[in-house]
Tab-separated table of C-alpha atoms in Angstrom:
chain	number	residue	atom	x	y	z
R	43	UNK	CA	18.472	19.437	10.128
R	44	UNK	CA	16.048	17.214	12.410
R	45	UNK	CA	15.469	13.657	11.546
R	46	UNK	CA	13.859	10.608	12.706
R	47	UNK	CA	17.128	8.108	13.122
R	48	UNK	CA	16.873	4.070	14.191
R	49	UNK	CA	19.424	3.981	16.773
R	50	UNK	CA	19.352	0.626	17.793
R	51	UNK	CA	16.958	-2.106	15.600
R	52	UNK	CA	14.029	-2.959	16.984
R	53	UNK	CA	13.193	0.202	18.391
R	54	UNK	CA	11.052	3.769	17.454
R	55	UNK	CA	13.166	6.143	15.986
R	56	UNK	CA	14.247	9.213	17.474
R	57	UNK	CA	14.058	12.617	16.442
R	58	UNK	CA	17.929	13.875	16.291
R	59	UNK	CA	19.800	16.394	14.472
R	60	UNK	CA	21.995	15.030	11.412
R	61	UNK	CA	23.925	17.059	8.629
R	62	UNK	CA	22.434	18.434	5.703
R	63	UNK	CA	22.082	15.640	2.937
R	64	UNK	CA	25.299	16.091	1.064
R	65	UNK	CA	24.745	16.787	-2.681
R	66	UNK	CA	25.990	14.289	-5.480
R	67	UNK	CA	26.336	13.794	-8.742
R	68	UNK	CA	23.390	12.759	-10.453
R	69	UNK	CA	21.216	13.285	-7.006
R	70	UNK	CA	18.343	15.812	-6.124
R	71	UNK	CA	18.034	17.649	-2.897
R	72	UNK	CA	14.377	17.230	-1.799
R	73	UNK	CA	12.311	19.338	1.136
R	74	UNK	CA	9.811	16.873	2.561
R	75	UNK	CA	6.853	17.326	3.501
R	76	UNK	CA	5.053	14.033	3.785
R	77	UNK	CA	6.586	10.808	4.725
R	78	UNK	CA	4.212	7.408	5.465
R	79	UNK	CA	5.225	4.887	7.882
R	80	UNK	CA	4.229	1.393	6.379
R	81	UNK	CA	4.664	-1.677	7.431
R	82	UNK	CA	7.767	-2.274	5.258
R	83	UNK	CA	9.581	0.583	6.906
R	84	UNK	CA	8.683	-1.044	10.623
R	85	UNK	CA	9.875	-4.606	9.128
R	86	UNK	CA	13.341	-3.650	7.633
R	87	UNK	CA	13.655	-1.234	11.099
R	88	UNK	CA	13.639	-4.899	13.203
R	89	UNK	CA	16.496	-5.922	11.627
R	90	UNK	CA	14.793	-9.327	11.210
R	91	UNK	CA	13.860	-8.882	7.088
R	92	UNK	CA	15.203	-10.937	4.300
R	93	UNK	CA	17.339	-7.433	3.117
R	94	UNK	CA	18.954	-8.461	6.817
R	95	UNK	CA	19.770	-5.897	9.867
R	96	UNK	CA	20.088	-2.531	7.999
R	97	UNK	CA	23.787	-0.499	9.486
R	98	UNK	CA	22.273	2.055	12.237
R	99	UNK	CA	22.366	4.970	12.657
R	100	UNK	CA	19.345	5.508	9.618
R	101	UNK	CA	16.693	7.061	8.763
R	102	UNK	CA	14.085	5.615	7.992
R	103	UNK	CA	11.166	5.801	4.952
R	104	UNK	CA	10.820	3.834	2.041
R	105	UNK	CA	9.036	6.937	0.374
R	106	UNK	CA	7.971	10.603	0.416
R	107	UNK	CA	6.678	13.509	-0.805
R	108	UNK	CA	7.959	16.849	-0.905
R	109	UNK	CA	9.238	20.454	-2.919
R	110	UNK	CA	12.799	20.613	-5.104
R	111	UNK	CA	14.940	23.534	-5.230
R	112	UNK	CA	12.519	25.231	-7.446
R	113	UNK	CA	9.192	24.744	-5.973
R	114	UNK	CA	8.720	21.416	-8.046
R	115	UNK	CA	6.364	19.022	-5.996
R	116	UNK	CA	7.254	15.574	-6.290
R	117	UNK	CA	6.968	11.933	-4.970
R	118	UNK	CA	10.339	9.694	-4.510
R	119	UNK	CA	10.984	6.427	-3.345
R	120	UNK	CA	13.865	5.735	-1.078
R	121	UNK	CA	16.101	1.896	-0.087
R	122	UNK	CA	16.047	2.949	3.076
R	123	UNK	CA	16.251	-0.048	6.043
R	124	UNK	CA	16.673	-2.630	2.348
R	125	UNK	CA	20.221	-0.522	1.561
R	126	UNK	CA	22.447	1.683	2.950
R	127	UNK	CA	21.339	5.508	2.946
R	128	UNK	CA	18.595	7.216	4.652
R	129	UNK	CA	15.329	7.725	4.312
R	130	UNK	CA	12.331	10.276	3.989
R	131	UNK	CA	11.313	11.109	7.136
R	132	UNK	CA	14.131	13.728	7.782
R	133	UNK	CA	13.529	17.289	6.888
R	134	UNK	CA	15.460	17.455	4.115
R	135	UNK	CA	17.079	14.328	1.685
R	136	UNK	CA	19.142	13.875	-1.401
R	137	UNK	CA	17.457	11.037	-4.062
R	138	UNK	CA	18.303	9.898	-7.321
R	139	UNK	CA	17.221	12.843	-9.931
R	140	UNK	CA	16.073	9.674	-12.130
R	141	UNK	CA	13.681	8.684	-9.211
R	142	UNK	CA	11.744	11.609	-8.375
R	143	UNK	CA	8.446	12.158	-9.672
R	144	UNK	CA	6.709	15.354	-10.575
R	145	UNK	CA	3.194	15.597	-9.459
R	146	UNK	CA	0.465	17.104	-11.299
R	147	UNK	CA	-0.212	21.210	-9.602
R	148	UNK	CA	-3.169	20.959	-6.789
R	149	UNK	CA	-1.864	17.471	-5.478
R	150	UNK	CA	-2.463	17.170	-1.679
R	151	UNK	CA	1.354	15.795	-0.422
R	152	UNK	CA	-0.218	14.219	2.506
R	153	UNK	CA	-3.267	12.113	0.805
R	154	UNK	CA	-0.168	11.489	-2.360
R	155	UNK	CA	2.169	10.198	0.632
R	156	UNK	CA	-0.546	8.215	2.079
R	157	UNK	CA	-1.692	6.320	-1.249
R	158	UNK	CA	2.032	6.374	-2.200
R	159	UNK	CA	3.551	2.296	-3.334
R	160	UNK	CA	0.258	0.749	-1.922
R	161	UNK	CA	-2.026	2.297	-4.207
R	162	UNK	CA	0.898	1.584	-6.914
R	163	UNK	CA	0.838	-2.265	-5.968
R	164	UNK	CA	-3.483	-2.340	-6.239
R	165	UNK	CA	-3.428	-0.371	-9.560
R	166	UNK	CA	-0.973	-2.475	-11.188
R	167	UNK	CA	-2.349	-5.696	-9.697
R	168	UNK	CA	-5.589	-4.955	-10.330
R	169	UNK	CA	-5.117	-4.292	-14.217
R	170	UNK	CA	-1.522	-5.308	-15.113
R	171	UNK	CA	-1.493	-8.841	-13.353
R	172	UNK	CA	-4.749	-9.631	-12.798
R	173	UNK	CA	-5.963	-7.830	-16.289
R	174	UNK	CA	-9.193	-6.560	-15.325
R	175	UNK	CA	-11.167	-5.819	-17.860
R	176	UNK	CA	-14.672	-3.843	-17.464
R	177	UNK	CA	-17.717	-5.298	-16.780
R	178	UNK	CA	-16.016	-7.929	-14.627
R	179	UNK	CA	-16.267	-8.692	-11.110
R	180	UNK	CA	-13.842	-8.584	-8.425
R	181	UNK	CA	-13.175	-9.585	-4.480
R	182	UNK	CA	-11.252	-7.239	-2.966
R	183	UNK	CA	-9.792	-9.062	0.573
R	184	UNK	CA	-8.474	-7.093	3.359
R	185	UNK	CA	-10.771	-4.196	1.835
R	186	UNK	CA	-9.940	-1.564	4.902
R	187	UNK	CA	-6.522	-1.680	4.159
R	188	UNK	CA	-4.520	1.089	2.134
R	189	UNK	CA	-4.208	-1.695	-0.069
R	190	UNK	CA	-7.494	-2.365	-0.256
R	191	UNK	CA	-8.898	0.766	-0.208
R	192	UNK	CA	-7.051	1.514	-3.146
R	193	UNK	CA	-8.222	-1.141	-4.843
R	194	UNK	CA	-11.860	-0.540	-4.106
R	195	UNK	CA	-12.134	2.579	-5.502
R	196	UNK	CA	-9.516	1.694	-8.705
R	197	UNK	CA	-11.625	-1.230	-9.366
R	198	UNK	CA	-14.349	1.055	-10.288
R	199	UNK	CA	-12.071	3.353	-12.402
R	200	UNK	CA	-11.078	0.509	-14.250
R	201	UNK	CA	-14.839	-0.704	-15.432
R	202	UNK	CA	-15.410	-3.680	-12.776
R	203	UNK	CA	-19.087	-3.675	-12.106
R	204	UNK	CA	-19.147	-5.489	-8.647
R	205	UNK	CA	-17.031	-4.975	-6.556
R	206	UNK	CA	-17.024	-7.612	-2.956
R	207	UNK	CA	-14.209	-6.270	-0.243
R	208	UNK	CA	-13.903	-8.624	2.141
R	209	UNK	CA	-12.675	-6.852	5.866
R	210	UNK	CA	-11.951	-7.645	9.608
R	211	UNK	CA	-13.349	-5.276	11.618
R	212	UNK	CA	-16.277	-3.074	12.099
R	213	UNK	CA	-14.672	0.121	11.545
R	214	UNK	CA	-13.210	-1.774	7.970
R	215	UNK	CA	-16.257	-2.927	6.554
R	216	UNK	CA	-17.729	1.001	7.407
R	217	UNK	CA	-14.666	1.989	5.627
R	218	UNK	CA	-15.280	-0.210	2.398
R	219	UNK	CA	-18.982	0.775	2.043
R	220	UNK	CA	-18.186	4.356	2.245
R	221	UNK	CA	-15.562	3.993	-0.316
R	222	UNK	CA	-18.089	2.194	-3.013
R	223	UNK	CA	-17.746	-1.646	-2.202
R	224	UNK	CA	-21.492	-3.162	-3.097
R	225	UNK	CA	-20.995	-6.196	-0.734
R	226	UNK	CA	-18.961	-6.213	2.523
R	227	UNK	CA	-18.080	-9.690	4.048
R	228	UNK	CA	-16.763	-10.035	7.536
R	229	UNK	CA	-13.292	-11.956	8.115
R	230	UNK	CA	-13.000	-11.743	11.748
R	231	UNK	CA	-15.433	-14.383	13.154
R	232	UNK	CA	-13.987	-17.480	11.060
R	233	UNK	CA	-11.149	-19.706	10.352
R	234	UNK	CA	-13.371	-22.191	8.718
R	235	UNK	CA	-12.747	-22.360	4.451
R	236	UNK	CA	-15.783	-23.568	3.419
R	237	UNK	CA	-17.987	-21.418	5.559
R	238	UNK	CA	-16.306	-18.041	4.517
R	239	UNK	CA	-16.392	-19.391	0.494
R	240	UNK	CA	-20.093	-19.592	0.811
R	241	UNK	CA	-20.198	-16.177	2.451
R	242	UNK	CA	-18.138	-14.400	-0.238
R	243	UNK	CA	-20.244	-16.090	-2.812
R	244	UNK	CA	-23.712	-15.603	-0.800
R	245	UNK	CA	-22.282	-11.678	-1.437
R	246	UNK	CA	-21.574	-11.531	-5.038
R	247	UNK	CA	-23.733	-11.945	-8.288
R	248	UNK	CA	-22.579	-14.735	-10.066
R	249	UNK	CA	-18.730	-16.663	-10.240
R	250	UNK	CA	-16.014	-13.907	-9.588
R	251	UNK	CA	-13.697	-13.204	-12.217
R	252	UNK	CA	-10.655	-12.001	-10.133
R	253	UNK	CA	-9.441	-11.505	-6.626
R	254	UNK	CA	-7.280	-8.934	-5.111
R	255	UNK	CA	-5.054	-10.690	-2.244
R	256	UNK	CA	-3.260	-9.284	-0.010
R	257	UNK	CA	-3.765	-10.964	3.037
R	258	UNK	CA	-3.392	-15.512	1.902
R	259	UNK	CA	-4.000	-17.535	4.828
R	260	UNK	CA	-7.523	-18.432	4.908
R	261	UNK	CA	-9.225	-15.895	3.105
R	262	UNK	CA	-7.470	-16.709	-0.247
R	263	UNK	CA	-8.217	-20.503	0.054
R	264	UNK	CA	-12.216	-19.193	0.566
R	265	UNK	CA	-11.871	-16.786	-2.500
R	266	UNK	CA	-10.677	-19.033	-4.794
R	267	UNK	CA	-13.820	-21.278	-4.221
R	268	UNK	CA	-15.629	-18.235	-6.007
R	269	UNK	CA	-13.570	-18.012	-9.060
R	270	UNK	CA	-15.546	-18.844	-12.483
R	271	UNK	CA	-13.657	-20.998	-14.568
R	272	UNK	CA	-9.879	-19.511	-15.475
R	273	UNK	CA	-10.364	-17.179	-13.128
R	274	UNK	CA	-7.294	-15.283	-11.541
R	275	UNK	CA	-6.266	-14.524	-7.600
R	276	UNK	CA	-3.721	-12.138	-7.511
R	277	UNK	CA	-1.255	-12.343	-4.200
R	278	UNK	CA	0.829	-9.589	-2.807
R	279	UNK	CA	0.816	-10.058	0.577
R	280	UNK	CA	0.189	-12.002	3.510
R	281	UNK	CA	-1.444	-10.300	6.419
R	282	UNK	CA	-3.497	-13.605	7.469
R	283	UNK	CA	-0.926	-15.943	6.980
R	284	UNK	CA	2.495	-17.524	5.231
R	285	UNK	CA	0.917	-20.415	3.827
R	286	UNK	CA	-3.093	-21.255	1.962
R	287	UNK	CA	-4.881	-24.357	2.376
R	288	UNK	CA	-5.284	-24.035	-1.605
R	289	UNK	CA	-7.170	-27.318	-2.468
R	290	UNK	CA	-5.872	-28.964	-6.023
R	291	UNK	CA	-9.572	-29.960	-6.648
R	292	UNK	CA	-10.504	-26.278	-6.683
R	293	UNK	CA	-7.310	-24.851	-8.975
R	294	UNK	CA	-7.638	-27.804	-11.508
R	295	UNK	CA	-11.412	-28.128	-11.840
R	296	UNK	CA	-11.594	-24.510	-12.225
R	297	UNK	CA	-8.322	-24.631	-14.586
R	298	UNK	CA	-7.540	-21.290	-12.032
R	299	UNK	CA	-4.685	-18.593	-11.845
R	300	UNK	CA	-3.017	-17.798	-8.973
R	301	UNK	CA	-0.629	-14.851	-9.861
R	302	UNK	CA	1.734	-13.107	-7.429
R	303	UNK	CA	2.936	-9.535	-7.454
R	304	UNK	CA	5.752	-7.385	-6.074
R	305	UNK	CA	6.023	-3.385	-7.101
R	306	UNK	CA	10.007	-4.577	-7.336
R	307	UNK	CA	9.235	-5.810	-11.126
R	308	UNK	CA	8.410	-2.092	-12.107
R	309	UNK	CA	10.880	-0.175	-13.425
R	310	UNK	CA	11.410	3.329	-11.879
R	311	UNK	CA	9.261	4.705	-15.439
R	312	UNK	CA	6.526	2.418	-14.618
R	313	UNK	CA	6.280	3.363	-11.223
R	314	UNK	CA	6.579	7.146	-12.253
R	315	UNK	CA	3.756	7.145	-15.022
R	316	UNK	CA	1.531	4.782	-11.776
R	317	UNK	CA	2.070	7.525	-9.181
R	318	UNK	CA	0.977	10.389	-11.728
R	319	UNK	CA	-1.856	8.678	-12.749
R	320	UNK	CA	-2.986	7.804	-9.257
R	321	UNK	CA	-2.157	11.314	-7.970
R	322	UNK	CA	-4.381	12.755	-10.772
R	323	UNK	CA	-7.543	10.768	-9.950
R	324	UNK	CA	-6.622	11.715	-6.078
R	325	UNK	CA	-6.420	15.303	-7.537
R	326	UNK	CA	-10.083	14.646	-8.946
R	327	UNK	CA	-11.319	13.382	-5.473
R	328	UNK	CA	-11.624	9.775	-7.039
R	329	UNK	CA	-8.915	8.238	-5.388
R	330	UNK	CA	-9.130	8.700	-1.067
R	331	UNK	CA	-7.553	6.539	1.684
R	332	UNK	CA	-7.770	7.434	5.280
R	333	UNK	CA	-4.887	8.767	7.036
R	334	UNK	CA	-3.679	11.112	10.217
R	335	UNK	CA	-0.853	13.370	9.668
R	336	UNK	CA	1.639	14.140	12.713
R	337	UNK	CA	4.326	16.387	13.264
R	338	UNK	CA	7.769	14.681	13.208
R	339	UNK	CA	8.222	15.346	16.806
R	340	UNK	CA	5.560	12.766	17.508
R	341	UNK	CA	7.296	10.112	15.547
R	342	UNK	CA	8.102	7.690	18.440
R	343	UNK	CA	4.296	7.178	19.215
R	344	UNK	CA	3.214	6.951	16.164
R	345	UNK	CA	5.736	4.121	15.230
R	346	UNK	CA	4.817	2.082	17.966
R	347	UNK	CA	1.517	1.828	17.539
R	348	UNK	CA	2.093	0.981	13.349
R	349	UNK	CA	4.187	-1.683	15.136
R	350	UNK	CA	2.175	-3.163	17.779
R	351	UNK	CA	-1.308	-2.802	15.148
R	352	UNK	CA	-2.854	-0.034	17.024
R	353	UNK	CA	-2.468	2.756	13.658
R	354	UNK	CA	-6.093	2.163	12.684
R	355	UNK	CA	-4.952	5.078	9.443
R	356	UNK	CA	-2.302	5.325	7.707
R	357	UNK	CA	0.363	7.907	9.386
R	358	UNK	CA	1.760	10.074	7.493
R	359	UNK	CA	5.115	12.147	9.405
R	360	UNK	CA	5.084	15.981	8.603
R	361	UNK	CA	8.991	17.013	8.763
R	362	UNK	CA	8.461	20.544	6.916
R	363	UNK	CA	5.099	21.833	6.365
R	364	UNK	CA	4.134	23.337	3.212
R	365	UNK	CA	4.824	26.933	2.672
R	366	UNK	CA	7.145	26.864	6.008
């Protein structure tokens, strides 16, 4: 069978041919036909991660989509470049039977592959950690991310009734209007915490009751400055930067949560019961992120542009395409 394979970390991944996945007791045998490259999958391929230098030859994909033996459609998450194994952007792979997930009938694989864990992690942020509860409202920062397009439109599923998304570039703030933000805030033209605060609040009505993170650095020191009193900022990531200039005037007068997340504290159920729920409202057309499908032959390119920030979209590798 093809495959993408990391021959060396550091570098794209080639398309090769490797042996048929070898089945295994309590393992699966899945046909894939959708495969995202995220930014985890580039990080543990660099060999410079806190999992360490995965053992090459791999392949690599933290997640997929594809058909079992019988025509089932499903979603599965992989350890590839974290753990030994390989990966979902091969034509073929053999998963845990307990990890797979069985998508409702009608789901689109590529637009399932594309929301995949990142629309898991703003779901379960959004209402598990940072318990929104309708009628509140919310910041959404780094709003033209898959993250935070995700959490735009999930916000509104879950009741919020204003929701800010805060963005970098042009093309991002066209992106969060489109996908139902009331307020857009640019990001781009500031390093200054006090100035971007009085932005954010200059866009929303009223103190904010909770903020979707996933970028730190700057913009979460500015959106906590909005919070009402007890208020929550939710972390799980840090696109703009390691470390916040979080002032202990602001958390203590405003007696504030700061709350982070990881998708690793969900248990494989958890996850299952998030992706079926997500992949329903994507059935519905509530649920849309942007993203460009290319063949598997085309992997290199598309890599290295994830890589070097150039993948504007989420990619999403085609190894088998449906009914093929």
């Amino acid at each position: 069978m093809r495959a993408a394979t990391i021959i060396q970390c550091g570098q794209p991944p080639v398309v090769v041919e490797r042996p048929e996945p070898a089945p295994g007791e309590g393992t699966v045998t899945v046909t894939v036909t959708a495969a995202p490259i995220t930014p985890l999958d580039v990080l543990c391929a660099t060999g410079t991660s806190y999992f360490g230098a995965p053992a090459v030859p791999y392949v690599p994909g933290v997640q997929g989509v594809g058909t079992l033996d019988d025509g089932t459609a499903v979603w599965f998450p992989t350890d590839a470049g974290m753990r030994a194994g390989d990966g979902s952007m091969a034509e073929r792979v053999s998963v845990p039977a307990s990890t797979v997930v069985a998508l409702p009938d009608g789901a689109d694989h590529r637009l399932v592959a594309a929301l995949g864990l990142s629309a898991v992690a703003a779901w379960r942020a959004l209402t598990w950690r940072g318990e929104l509860r309708p009628g509140e409202q919310v910041i959404i920062l780094g709003g033209g991310g898959i993250v935070g397009q995700a959490a735009i439109q999930l916000a509104r599923l879950a009741g919020a009734r204003r929701v800010v998304a805060a963005c970098r570039s042009d093309a991002a703030r066209e992106r969060a209007h489109r996908l139902g933000a009331d307020a857009v805030v640019p990001l781009l033209d500031t390093d200054d915490v006090p100035t971007l605060a009085r932005r954010l609040q200059d866009a929303t009505d009223g103190p904010v009751d909770l903020v979707l993170d996933p970028l730190f650095g700057i913009p979460a020191a500015a959106a906590l400055r909005t919070l009402r009193p007890g208020g929550r900022l939710v972390n799980l990531g840090s696109a703009a930067g390691e470390v916040a200039p979080l002032d202990s005037a602001t958390l203590r007068s405003g007696s504030l949560r700061v709350l982070g997340y990881t998708n690793n504290e969900l248990s494989a159920a958890e996850k299952g019961a998030t992706m079926r729920y997500l992949a329903e409202h994507a059935i519905a057309g509530r649920l849309v992120v942007d993203h460009d499908p290319v063949p598997l032959d085309d992997i290199g390119a598309a890599w290295a542009a994830q890589a070097d920030g150039r993948a504007l979209r989420r990619t999403v590798i085609v190894p088998t395409r449906l009914g093929a």
